[in-house]
mmCIF file of C-alpha atoms in Angstrom:
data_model
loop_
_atom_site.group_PDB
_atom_site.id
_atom_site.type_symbol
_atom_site.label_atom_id
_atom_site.label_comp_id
_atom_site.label_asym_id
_atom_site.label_seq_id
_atom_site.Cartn_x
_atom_site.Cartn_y
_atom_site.Cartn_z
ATOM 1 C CA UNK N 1 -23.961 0.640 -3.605
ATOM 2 C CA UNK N 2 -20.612 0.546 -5.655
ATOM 3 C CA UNK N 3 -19.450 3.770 -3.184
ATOM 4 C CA UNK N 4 -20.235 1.006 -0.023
ATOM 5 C CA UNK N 5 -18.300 -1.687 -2.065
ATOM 6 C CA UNK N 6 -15.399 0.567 -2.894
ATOM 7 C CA UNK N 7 -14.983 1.659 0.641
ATOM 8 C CA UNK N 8 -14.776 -2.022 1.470
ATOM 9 C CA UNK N 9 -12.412 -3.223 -0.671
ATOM 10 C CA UNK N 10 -9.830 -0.327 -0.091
ATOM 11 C CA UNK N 11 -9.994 -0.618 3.875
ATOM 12 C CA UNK N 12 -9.581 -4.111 3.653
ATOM 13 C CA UNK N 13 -6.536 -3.339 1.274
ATOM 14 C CA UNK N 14 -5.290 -0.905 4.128
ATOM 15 C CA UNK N 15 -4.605 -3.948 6.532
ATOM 16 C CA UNK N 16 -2.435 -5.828 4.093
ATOM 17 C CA UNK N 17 -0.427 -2.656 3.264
ATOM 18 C CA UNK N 18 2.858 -4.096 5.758
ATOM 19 C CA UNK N 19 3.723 -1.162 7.866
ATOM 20 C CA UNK N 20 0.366 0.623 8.056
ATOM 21 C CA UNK N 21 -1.717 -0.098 10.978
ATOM 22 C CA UNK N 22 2.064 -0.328 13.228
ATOM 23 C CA UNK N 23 4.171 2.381 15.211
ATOM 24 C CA UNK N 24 7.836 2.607 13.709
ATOM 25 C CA UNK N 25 9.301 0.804 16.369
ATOM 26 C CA UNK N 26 7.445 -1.784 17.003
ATOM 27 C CA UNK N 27 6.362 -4.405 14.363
ATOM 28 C CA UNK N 28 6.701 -8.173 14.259
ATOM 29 C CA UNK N 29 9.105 -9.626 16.359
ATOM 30 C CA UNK N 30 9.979 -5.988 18.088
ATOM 31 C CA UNK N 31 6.583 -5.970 19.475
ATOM 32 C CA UNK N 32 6.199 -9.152 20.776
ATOM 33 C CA UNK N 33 9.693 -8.990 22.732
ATOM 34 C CA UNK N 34 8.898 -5.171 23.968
ATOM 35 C CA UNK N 35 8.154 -4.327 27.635
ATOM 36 C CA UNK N 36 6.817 -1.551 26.783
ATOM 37 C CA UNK N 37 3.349 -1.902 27.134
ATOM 38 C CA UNK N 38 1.456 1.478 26.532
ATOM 39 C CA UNK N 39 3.076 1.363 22.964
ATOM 40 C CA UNK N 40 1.966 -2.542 22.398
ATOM 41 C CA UNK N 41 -1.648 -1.522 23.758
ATOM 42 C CA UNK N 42 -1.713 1.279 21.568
ATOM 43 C CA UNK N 43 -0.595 -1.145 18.660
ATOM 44 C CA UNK N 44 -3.145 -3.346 20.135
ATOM 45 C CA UNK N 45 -5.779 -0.162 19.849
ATOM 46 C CA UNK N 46 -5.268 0.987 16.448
ATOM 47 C CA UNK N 47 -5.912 -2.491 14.938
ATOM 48 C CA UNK N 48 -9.375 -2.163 16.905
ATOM 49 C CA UNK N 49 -9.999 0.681 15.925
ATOM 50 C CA UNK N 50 -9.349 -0.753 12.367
ATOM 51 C CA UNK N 51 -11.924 -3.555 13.028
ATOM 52 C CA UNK N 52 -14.700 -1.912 14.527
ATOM 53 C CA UNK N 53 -14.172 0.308 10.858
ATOM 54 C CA UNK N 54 -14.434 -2.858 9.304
ATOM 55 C CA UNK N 55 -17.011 -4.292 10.706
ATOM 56 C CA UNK N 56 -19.013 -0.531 10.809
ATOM 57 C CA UNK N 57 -19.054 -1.323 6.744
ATOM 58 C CA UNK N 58 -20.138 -4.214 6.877
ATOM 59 C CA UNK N 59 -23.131 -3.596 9.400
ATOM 60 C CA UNK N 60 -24.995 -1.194 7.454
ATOM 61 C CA UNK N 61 -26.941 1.104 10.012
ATOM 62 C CA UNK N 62 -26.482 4.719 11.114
ATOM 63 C CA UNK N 63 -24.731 3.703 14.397
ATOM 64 C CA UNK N 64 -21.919 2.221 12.305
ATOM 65 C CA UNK N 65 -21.932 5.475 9.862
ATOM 66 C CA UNK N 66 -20.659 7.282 12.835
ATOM 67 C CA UNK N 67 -18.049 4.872 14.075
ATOM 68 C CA UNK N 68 -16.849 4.690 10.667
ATOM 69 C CA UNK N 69 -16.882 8.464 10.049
ATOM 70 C CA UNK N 70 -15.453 9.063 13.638
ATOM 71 C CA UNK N 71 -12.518 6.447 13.476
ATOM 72 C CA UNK N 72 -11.223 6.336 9.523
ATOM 73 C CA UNK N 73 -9.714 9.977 9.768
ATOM 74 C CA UNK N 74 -8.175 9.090 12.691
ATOM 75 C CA UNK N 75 -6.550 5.973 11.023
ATOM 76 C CA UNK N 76 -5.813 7.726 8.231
ATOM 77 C CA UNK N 77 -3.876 10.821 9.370
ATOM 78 C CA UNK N 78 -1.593 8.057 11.366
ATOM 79 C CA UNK N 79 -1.253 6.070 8.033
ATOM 80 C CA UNK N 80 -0.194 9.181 6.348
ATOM 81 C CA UNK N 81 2.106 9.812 9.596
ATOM 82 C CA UNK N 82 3.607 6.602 9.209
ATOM 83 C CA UNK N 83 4.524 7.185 5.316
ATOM 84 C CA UNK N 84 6.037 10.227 6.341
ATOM 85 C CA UNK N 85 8.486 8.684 8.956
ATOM 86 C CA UNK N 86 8.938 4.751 6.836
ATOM 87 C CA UNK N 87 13.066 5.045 6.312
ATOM 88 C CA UNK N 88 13.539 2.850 3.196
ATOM 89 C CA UNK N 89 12.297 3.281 -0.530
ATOM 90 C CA UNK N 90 9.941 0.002 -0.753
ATOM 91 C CA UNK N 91 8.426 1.353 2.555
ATOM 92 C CA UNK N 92 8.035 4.489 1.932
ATOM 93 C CA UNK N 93 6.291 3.158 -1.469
ATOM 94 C CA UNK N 94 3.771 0.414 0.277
ATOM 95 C CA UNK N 95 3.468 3.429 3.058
ATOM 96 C CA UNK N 96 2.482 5.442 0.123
ATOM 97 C CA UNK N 97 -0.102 2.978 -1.262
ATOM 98 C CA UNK N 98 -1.635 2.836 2.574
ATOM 99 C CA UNK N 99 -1.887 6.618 1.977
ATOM 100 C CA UNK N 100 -4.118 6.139 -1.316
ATOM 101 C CA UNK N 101 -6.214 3.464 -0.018
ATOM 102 C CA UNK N 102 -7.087 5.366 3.191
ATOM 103 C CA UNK N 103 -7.806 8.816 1.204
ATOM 104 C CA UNK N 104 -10.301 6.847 -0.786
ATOM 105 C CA UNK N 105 -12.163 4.988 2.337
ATOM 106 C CA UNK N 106 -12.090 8.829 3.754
ATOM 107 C CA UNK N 107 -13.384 10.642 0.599
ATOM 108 C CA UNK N 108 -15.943 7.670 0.048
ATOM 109 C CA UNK N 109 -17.158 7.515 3.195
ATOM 110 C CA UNK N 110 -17.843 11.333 3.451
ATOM 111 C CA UNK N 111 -19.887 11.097 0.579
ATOM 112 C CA UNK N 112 -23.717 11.471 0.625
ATOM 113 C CA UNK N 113 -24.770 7.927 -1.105
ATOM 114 C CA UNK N 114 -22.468 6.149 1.146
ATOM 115 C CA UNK N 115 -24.341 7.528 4.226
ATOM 116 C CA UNK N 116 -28.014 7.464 2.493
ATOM 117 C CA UNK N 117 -27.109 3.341 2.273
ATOM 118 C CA UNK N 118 -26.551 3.237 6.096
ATOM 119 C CA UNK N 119 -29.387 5.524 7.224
ATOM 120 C CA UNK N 120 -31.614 3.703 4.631
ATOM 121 C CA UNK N 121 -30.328 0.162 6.290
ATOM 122 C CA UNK N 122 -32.406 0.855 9.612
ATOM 123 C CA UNK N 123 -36.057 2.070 7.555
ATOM 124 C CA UNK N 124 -38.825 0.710 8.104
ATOM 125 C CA UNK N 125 -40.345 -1.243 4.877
ATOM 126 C CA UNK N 126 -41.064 0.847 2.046
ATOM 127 C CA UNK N 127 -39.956 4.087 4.170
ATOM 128 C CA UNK N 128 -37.411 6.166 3.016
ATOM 129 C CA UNK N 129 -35.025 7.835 5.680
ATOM 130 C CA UNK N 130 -32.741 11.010 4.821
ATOM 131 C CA UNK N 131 -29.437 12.151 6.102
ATOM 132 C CA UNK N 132 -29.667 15.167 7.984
ATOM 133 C CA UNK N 133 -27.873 18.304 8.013
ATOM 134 C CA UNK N 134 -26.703 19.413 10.806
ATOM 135 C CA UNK N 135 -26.507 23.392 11.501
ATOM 136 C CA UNK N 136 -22.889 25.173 11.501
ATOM 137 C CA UNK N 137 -23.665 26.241 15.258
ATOM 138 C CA UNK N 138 -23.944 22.112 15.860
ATOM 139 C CA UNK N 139 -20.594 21.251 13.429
ATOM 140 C CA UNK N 140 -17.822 23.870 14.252
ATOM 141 C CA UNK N 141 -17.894 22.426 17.807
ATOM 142 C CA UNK N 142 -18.182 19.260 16.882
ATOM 143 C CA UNK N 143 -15.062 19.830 14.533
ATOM 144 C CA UNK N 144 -13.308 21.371 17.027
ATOM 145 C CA UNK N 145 -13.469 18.157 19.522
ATOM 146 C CA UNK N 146 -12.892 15.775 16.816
ATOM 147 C CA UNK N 147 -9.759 17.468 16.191
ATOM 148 C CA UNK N 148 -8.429 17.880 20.101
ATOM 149 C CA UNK N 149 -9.579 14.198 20.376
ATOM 150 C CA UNK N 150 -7.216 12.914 17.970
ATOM 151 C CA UNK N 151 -4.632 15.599 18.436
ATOM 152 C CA UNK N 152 -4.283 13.688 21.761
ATOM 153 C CA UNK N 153 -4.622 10.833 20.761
ATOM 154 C CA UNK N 154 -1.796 10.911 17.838
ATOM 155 C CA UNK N 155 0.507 12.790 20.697
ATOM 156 C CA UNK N 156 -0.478 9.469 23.273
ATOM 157 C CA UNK N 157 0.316 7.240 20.319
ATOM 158 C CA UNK N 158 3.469 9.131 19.255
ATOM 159 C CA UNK N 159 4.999 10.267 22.060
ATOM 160 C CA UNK N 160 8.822 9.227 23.069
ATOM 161 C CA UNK N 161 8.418 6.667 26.095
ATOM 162 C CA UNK N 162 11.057 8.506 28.185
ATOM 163 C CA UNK N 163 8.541 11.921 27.781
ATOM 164 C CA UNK N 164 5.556 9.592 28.638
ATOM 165 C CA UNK N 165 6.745 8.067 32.134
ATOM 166 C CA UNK N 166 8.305 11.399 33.273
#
């Protein structure tokens, strides 16, 4: 229970982080006056992607166990991606504290108990459901998708316009 609550409380953190859930050019003011519209709608994206994270802790079942361990790494490696490119010291520093709070939603929600609490959401009465394992011939593909999924993804996100259009 107090892994589900932690998990909670340090994604909800991540969104008040300023800087986090943005793209370097475009925040505020920038992105309401761009023309640019695949980098608003990918703006537009990641804060989805944010909610339906959200939400996914929230909803305890196992359908939102995989949304939340499918989308949090993905927010997470562009959190850390945005620390690494922030320009000034009290950015970098709030970047840095987006960092922290993501690693802990991350480590949390890879954790045993915090998946037992979602699996055990959708039993029946006094039934008592288990997490399976899945078999390495099942998870080094799977691994390997994840990864080329949000290896192009981050290169959509974070790819020069002029590159994009050409």
């Amino acid at each position: 229970m107090q892994s589900v609550w932690l998990a909670r409380v340090t994604w909800l953190a991540l969104a008040v982080v300023p800087g986090a859930l943005s793209l370097p050019e475009y925040s505020g003011e920038a992105l309401r006056a761009s023309d640019d519209v695949g980098r608003a709608s990918a703006v537009v994206l990641l804060w989805l992607a944010w909610a339906v994270v959200a939400f996914g802790m929230i909803v305890l079942h196992p359908l939102s166990l995989a949304a939340v361990r499918w989308l949090s790494p993905m927010i997470a490696i562009h959190v850390w991606w945005m620390a690494l490119v922030a320009d000034d010291a009290p950015e970098v520093w709030a970047r840095l504290a987006a960092v922290g709070c993501a690693l802990v939603v991350v480590v949390v929600m890879l954790r045993a108990d915090f998946g037992a609490r979602h699996v055990q959401a959708a039993a029946y009465g006094h039934e008592r459901r288990h997490l399976l394992r899945p078999p390495v011939a099942v998870m080094l593909p799977s691994a390997l998708v994840w990864l080329v999924a949000w290896a192009l993804g981050a290169v959509a996100l974070h790819v020069e316009p002029s590159i994009a259009t050409a």
